[in-house]
Coordinates of C-alpha atoms in Angstrom, one line a residue:
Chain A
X1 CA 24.5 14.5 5.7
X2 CA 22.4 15.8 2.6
X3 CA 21.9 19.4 2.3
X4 CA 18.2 20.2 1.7
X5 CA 16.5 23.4 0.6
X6 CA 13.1 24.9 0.9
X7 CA 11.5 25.9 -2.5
X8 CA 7.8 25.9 -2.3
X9 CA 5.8 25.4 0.8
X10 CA 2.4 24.5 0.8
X11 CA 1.1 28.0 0.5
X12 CA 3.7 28.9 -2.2
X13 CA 2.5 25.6 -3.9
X14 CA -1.3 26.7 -3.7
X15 CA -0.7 30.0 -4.8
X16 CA 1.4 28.1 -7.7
X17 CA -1.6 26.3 -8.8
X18 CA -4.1 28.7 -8.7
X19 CA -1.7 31.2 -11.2
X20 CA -1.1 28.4 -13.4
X21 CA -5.1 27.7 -13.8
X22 CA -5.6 31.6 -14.2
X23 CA -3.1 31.1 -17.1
X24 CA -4.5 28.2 -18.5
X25 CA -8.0 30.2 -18.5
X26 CA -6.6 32.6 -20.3
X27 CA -4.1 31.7 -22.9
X28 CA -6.8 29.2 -23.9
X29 CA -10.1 31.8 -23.4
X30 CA -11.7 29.6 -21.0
X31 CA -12.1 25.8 -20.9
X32 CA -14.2 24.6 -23.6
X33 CA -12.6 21.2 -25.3
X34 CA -9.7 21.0 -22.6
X35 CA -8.6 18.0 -21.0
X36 CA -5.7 17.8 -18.5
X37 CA -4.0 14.6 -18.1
X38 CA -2.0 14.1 -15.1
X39 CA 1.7 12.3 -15.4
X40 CA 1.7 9.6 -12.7
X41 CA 2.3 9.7 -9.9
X42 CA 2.7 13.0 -8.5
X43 CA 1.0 14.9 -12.0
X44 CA -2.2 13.3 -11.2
X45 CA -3.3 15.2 -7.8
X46 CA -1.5 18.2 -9.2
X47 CA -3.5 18.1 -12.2
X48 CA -6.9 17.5 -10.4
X49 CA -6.1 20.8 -7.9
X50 CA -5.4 22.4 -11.2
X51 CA -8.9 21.9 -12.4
X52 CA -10.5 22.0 -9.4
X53 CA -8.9 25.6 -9.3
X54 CA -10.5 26.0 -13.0
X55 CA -13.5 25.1 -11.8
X56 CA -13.7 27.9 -9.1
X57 CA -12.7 30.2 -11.9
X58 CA -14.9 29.3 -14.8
X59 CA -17.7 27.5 -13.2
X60 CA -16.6 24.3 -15.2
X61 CA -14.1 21.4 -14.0
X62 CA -12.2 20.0 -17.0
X63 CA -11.8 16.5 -17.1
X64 CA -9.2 14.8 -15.8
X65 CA -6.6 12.1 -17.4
X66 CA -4.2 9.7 -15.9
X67 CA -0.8 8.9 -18.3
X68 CA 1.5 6.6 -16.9
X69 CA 4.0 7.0 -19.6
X70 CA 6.4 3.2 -18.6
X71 CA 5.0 1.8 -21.9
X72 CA 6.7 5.0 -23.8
X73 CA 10.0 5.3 -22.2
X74 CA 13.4 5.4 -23.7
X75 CA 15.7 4.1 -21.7
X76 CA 13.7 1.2 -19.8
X77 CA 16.4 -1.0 -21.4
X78 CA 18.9 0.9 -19.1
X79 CA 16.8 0.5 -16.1
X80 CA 15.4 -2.2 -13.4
X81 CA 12.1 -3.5 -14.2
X82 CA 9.9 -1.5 -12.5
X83 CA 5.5 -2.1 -12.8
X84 CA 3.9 0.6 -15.1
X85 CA 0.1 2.2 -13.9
X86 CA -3.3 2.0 -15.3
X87 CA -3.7 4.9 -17.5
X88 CA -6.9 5.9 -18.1
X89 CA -7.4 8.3 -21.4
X90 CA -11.0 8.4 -23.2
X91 CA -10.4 9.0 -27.2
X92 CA -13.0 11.8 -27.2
X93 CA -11.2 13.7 -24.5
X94 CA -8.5 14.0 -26.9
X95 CA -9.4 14.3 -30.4
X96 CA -9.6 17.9 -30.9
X97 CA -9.2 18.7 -27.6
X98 CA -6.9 20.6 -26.0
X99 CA -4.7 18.6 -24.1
X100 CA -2.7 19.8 -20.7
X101 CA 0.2 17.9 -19.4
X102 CA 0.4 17.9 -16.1
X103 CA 3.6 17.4 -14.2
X104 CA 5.4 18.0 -11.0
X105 CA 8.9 18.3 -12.0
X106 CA 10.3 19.2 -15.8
X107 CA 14.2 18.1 -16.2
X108 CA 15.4 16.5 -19.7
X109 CA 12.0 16.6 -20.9
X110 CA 12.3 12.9 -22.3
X111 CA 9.1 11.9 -19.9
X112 CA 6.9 14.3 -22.0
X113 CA 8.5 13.3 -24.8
X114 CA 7.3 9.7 -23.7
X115 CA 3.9 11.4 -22.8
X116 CA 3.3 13.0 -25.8
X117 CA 3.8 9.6 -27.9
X118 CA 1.2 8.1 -25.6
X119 CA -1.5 10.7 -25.9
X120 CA -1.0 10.9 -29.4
X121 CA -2.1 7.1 -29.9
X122 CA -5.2 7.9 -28.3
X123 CA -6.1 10.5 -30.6
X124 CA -5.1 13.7 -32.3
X125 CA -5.5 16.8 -29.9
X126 CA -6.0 20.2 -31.3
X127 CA -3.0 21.4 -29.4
X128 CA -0.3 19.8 -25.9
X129 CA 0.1 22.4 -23.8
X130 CA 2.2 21.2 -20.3
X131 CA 2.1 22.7 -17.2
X132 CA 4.7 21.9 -14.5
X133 CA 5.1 22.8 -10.9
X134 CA 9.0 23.2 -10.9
X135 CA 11.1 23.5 -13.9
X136 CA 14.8 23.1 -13.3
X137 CA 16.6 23.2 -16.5
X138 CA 19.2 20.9 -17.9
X139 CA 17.0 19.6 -20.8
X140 CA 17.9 17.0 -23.2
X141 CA 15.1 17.4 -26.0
X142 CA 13.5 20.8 -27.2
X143 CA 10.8 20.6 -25.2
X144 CA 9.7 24.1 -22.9
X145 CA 6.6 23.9 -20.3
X146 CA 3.6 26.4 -21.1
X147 CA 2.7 26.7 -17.5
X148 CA 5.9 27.0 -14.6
X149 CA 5.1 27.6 -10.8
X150 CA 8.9 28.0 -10.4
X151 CA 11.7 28.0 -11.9
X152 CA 14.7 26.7 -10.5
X153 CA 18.2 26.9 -11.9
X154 CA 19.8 23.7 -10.6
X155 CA 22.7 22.3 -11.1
X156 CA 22.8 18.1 -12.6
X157 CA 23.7 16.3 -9.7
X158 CA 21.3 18.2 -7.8
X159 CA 17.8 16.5 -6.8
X160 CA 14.8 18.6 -7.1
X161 CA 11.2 16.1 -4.7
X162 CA 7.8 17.6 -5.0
X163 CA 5.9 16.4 -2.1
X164 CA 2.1 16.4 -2.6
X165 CA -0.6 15.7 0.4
X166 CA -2.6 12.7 -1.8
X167 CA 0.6 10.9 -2.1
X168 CA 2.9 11.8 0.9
X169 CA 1.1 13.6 2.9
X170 CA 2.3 17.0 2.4
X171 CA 3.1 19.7 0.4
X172 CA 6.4 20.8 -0.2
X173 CA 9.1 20.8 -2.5
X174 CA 12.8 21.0 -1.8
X175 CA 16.0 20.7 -3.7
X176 CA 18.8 18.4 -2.2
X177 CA 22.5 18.0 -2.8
X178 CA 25.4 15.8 -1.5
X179 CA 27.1 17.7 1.7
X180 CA 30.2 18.3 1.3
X181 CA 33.0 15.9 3.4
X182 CA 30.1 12.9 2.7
X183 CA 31.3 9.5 2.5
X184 CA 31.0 8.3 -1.1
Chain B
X1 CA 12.7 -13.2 -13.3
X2 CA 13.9 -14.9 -16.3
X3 CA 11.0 -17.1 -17.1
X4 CA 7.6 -17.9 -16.8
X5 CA 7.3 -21.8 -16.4
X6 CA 5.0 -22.1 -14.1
X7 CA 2.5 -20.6 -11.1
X8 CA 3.9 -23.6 -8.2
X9 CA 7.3 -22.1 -7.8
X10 CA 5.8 -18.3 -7.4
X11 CA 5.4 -16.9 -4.6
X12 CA 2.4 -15.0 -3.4
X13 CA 3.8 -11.4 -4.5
X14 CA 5.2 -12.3 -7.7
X15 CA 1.9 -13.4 -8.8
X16 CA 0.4 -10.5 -7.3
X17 CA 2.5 -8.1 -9.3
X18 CA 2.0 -9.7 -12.7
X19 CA -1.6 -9.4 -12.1
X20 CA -1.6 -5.9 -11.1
X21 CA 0.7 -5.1 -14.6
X22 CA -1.8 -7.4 -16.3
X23 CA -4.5 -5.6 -14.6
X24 CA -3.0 -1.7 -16.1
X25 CA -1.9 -3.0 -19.3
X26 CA -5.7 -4.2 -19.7
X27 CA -7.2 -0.9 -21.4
X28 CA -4.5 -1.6 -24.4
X29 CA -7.1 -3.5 -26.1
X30 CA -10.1 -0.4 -26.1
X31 CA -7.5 1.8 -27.4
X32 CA -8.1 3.3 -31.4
X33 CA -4.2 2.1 -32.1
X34 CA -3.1 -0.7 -30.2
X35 CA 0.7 -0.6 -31.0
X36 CA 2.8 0.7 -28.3
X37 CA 6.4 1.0 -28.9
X38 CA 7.8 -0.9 -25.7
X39 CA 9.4 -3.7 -27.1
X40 CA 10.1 -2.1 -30.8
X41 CA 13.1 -4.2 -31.9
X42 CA 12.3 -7.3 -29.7
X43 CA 11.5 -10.4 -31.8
X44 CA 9.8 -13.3 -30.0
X45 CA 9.1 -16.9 -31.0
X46 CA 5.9 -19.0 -30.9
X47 CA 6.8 -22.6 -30.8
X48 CA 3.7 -24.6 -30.5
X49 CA 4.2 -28.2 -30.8
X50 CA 0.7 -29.3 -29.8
X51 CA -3.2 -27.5 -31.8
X52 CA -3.6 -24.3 -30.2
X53 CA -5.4 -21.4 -31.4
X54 CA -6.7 -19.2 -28.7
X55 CA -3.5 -19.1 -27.1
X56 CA -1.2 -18.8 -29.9
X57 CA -3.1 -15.7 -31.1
X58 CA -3.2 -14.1 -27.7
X59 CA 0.5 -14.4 -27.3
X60 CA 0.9 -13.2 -31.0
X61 CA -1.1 -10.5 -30.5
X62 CA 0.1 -9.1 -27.1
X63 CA 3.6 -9.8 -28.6
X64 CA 2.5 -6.9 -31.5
X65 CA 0.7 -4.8 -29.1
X66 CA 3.5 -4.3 -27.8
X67 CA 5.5 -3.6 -31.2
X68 CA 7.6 -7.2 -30.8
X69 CA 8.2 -8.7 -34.0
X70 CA 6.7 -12.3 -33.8
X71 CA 7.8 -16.2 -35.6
X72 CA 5.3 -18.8 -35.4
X73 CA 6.7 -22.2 -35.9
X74 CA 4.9 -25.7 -35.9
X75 CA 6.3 -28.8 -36.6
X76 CA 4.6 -29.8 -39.8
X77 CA 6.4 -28.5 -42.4
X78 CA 9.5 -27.4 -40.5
X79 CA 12.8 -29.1 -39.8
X80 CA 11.3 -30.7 -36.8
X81 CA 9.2 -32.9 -39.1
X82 CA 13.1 -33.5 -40.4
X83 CA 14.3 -34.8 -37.3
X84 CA 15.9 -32.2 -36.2
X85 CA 15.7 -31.9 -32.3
X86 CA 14.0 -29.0 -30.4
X87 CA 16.9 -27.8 -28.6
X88 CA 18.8 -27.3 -32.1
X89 CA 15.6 -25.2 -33.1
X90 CA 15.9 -23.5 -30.6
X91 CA 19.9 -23.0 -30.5
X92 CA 18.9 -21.7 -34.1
X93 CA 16.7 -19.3 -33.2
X94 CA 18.7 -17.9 -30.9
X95 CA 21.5 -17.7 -33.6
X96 CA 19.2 -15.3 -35.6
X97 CA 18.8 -12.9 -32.5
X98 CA 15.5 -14.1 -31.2
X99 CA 14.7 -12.9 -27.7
X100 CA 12.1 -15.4 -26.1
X101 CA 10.8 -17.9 -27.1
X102 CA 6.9 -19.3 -26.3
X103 CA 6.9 -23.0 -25.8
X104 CA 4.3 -25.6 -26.2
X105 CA 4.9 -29.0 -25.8
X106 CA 2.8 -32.4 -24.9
X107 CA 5.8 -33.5 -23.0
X108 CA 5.6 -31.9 -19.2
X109 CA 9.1 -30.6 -18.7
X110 CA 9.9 -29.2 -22.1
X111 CA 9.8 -25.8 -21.2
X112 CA 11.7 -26.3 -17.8
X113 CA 14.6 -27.9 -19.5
X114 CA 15.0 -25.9 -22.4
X115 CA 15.1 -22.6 -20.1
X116 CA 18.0 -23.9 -18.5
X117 CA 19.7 -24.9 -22.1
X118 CA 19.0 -21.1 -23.6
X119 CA 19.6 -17.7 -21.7
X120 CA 16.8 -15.9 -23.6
X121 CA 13.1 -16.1 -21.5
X122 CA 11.1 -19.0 -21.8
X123 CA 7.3 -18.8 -21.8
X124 CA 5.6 -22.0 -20.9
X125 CA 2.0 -22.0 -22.9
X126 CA 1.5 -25.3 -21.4
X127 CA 3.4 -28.4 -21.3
X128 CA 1.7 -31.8 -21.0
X129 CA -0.2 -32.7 -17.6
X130 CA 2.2 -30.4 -15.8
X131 CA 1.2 -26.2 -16.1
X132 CA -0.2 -24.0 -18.3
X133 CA 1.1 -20.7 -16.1
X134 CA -0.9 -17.6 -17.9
X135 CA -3.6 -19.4 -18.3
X136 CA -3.5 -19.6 -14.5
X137 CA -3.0 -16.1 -14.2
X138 CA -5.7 -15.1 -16.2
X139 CA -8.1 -17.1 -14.0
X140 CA -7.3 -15.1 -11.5
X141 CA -7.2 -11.6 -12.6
X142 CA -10.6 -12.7 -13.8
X143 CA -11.7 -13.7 -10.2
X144 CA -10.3 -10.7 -8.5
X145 CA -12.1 -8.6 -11.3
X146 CA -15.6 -11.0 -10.2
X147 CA -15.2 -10.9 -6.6
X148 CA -12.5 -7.8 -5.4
X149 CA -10.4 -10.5 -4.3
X150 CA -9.3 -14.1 -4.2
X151 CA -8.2 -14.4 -0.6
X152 CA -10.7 -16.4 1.7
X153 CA -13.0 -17.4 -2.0
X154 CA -14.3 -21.0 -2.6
X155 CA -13.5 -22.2 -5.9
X156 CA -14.4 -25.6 -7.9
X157 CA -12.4 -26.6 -10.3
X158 CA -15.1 -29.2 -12.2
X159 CA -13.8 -31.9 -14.7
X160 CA -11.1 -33.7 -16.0
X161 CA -8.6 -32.6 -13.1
X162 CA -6.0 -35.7 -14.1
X163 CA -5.5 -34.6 -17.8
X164 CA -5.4 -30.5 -16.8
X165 CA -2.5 -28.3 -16.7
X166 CA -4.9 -25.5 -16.5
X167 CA -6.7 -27.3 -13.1
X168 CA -2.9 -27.5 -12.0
X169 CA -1.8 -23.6 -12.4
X170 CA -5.1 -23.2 -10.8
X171 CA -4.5 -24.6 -8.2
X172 CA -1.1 -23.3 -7.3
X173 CA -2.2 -20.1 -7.9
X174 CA -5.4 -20.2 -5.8
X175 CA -3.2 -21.9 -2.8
X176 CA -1.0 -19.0 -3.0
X177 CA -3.3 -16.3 -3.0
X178 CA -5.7 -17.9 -0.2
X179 CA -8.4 -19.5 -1.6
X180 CA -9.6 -23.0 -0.8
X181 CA -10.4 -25.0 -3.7
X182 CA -13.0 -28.0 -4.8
X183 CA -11.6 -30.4 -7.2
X184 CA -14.9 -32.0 -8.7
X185 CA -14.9 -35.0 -10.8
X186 CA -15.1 -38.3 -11.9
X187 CA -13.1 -41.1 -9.7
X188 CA -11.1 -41.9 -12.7
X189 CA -9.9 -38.7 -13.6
X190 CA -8.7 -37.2 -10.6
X191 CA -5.0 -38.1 -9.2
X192 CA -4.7 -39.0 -5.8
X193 CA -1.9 -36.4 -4.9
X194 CA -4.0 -33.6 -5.1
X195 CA -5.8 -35.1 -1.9
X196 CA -3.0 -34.6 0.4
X197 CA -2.8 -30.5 -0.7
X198 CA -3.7 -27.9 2.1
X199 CA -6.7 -25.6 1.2
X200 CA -7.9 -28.4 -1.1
X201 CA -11.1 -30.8 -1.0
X202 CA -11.5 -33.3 -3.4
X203 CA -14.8 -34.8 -4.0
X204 CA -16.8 -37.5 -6.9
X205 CA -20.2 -35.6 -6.3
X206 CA -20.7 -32.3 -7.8
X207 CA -23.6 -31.1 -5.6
X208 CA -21.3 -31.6 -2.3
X209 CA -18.5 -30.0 -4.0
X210 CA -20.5 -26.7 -5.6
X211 CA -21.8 -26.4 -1.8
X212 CA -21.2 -22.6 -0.9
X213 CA -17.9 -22.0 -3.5
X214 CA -17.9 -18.4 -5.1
X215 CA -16.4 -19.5 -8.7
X216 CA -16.9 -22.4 -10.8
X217 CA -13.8 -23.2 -13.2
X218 CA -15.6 -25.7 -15.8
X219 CA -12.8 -27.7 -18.0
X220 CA -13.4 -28.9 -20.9
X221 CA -13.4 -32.9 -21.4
X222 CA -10.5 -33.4 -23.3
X223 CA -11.2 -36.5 -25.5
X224 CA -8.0 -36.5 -27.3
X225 CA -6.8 -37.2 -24.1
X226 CA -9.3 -39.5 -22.8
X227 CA -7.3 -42.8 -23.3
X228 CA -10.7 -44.9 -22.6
X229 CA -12.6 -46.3 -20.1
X230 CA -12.2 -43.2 -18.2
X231 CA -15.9 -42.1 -18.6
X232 CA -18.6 -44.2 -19.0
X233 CA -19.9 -41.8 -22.0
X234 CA -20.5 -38.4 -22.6
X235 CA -23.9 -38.3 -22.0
X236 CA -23.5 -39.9 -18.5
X237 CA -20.3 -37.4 -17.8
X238 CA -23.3 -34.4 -18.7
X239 CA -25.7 -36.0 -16.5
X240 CA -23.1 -36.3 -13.1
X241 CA -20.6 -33.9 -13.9
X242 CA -22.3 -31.2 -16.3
X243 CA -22.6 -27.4 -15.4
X244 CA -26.3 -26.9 -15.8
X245 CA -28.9 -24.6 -14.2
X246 CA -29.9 -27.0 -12.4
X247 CA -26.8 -27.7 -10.7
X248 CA -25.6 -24.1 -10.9
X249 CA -28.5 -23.9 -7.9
X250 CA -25.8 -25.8 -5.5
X251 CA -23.2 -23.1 -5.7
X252 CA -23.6 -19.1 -3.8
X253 CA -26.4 -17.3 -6.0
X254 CA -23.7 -14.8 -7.1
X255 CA -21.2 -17.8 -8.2
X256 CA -19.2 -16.7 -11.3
X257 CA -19.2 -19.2 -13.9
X258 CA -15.5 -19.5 -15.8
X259 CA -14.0 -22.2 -18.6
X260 CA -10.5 -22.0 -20.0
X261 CA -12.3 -22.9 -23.8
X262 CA -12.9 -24.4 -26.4
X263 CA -16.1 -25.5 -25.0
X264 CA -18.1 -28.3 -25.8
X265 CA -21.6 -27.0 -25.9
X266 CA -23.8 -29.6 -24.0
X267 CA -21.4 -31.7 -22.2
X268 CA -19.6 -30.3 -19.7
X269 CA -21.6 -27.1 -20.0
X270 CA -24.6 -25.9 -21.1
X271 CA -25.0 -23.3 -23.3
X272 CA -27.5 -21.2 -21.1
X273 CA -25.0 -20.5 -18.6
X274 CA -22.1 -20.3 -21.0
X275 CA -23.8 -17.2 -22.3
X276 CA -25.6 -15.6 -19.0
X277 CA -24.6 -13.0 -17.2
X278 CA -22.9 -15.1 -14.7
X279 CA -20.6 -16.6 -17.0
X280 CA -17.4 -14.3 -17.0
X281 CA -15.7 -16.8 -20.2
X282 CA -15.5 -13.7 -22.6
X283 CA -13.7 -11.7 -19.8
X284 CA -11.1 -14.6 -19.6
X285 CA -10.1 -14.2 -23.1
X286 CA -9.8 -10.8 -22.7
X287 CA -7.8 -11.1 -19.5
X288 CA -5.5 -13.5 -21.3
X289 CA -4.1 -10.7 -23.9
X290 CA -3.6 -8.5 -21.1
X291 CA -1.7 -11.0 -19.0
X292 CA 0.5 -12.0 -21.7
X293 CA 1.7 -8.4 -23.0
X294 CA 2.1 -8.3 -18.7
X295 CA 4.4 -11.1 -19.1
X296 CA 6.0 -10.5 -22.3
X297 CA 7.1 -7.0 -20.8
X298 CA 8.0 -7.8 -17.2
X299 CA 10.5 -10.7 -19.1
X300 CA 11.7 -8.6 -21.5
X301 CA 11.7 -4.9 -20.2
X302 CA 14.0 -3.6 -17.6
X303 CA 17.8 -3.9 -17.5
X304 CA 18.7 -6.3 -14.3
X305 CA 15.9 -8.6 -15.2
X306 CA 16.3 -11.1 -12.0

């Protein structure tokens, strides 16, 4: 038996979204030479209903990028083989540009570490900003999101799953924990 | 998987994957710095016993892509030309901390038998008559680029089919995936086992065999391994076997024109459809870079590598 709990539905999840792209509006004073790139998997709808939400704000839908950041990792060595995406990143859509990470959950922060490496052999952005959905502590690398839809104190063992409709077919994410009395 | 040796002993889904890796890994090559740091610290070997250049500098370069240090050792002027044996080169490269090794031989086997003496991964670039397995694989990420698929496709393989490891990986690979293939050539130079094959036609007469087929793989005569009498002459092999316009008429109208290289210009194809926009040889190359950083990191990268 796993214990699960509720923390975002998908109204709290929409809601989410459409704050972070108000505060990506404003910190950056609208969206002129921005580009968000979406961390696969679940970064990529994210960061698409991010600038769709832009769009509704500012008239103007930044473009969207696709990192998958298997190429960049650090501990692959420690891990099965597992296939790596297409990523698809245009040069002039980061030189200069302001780039926006898009993720769904920030933990150690060692995948945007990984991220950051691989955007930064595309080009040299003006600035990374990241934006997460969930941020639940317990990082590894000093590394802070710009843009949080919640924060979650967790503690390690502790499994945070972001749900998104393009992907699973919902929106929702939920934290889940070992019940107590479970066999090992 | 510990090795790539060849396309026959893969199943359908394992040559599926590596082409999908092959597939994402493919946009490496627009990139302004193509040096990723996946296999920083990894040092592979080039061990090419037989004149190769294309392939040698693909696998060196996806090898550096990728940030693996890379060896390149050829016989002349190394202790093979001293007698030494192959396995003890190889037992010595291993000593220094190599971590795979890319093998090509003219003897069919080689590869097979020293991946059984060595632990590290054993690339096979192609050995003898027998495969030439990325070579394969590019072919058909090439196709499934062309066509969006390679299930139900017609494919000719035109040429010297007896002398060809690539016709063989071909072949396998194609059989696998669920394509039917043609086998076009002249009596003499195609083997009689290849008749018995499922899902494969043999024929002598290349307008039968380019009836209705999607693809055309055109091999290159290989007169250093033509040990005579095969052919009657080049210009007669040009007039029966050669891709031309005019045969290219036989096959569908949106038939894709491929060749494995280096051509010969005028003989087994004609340099009008080598460079028209049906001929999809430059894409091949390209394919072969990304198919080899595919391999180098799905043999190299991860921790349980079965």
């Amino acid at each position: 038996m796993k214990n699960q709990a509720l923390l975002l539905d998908a109204d709290a999840i929409r809601r989410a979204l459409m704050r972070i792209a108000h505060e990506i509006v404003e910190r950056n004073h609208g969206v002129a030479n921005m580009t968000l790139v979406g961390i696969r998997r679940r970064g990529v709808p994210l960061a698409h209903r991010i600038a769709a939400n832009i769009g509704t704000i500012e008239g103007e839908v930044p473009p969207v990028g696709v990192l998958d950041i298997g190429l960049y990792r650090d501990d692959w060595e420690q891990r099965p083989f597992s296939n790596v995406d297409a990523t698809s990143l245009a040069p002039n859509r980061i030189n200069g540009q302001v780039v926006v990470l898009v993720d769904d959950v920030l933990f150690t922060g060692r995948t945007i570490r990984a991220a950051m490496d691989a955007v930064s052999d595309f080009g040299r952005p003006k600035a990374i900003q990241l934006a997460v959905l969930i941020d639940r502590g317990h990082r590894e690398l000093p590394i802070r999101a710009d843009y949080v839809g919640k924060n979650v104190p967790t503690a390690r063992a502790e499994r945070v799953y972001v749900k998104v409709q393009e992907v699973d077919g919902m929106d929702q994410a939920y934290l889940e924990r070992d019940g107590k009395g479970e066999d090992a | 998987m510990k090795d790539l040796l060849t396309l026959e002993h893969l199943s359908a889904q394992d040559i599926e994957e590596l082409l999908d890796l092959s597939e994402n890994l493919g946009e490496i090559v627009d990139r302004p710095i193509k040096k990723l740091p996946t296999l920083r610290g990894k040092a592979v070997v080039n061990l090419f016993f037989e004149p190769s250049t294309r392939t040698r500098n693909s696998f060196e370069l996806a090898a550096k892509y990728l940030s693996a240090d890379v060896i390149n050792v050829q016989p002349s002027g190394s202790s093979v030309e001293k007698g030494e044996t192959l396995w003890d080169t190889a037992d010595n490269l291993v000593q220094m901390g190599i971590d795979a090794a890319i093998i090509r031989h003219k003897v069919s086997g080689v590869p097979q038998q020293l991946a059984q003496m060595v632990s590290i991964p054993i690339i096979n670039a192609g050995d003898g008559m027998h495969e030439h397995p990325t070579q394969g694989l590019l072919d058909m990420l090439t196709l499934r680029q062309a066509k969006g698929r390679i299930d139900g496709l017609r494919v000719a393989i035109v040429g010297d089919i007896l002398h060809s490891r690539v016709a063989r990986s071909d072949i396998w690979a194609l059989r696998a995936l669920g394509a039917d293939v043609v086998l076009i050539g002249p009596p003499s130079l195609m083997p009689d086992s290849f008749r018995q094959l499922s899902h494969v036609t043999v024929t002598t007469d290349l307008k039968e065999g380019l009836q209705g087929v999607d693809a055309i793989q055109v091999l290159r005569l290989q007169k250093e391994r033509q040990t005579g009498g095969d052919i009657p002459s080049l210009w007669e092999y040009r007039a029966r076997w050669g891709v031309t316009a005019h045969s290219l008429q036989w096959a569908k109208p949106d038939a894709i024109i491929m060749h494995p290289g280096p051509q010969n210009r005028g003989v087994e194809i004609d340099s009008d459809i080598l460079d028209s926009s049906r001929s999809w040889v430059g894409r091949q190359v390209r394919n072969g870079l990304a198919v080899r950083m595919a391999v180098l990191f799905r043999l190299l990268g991860g921790a349980h590598n079965e």
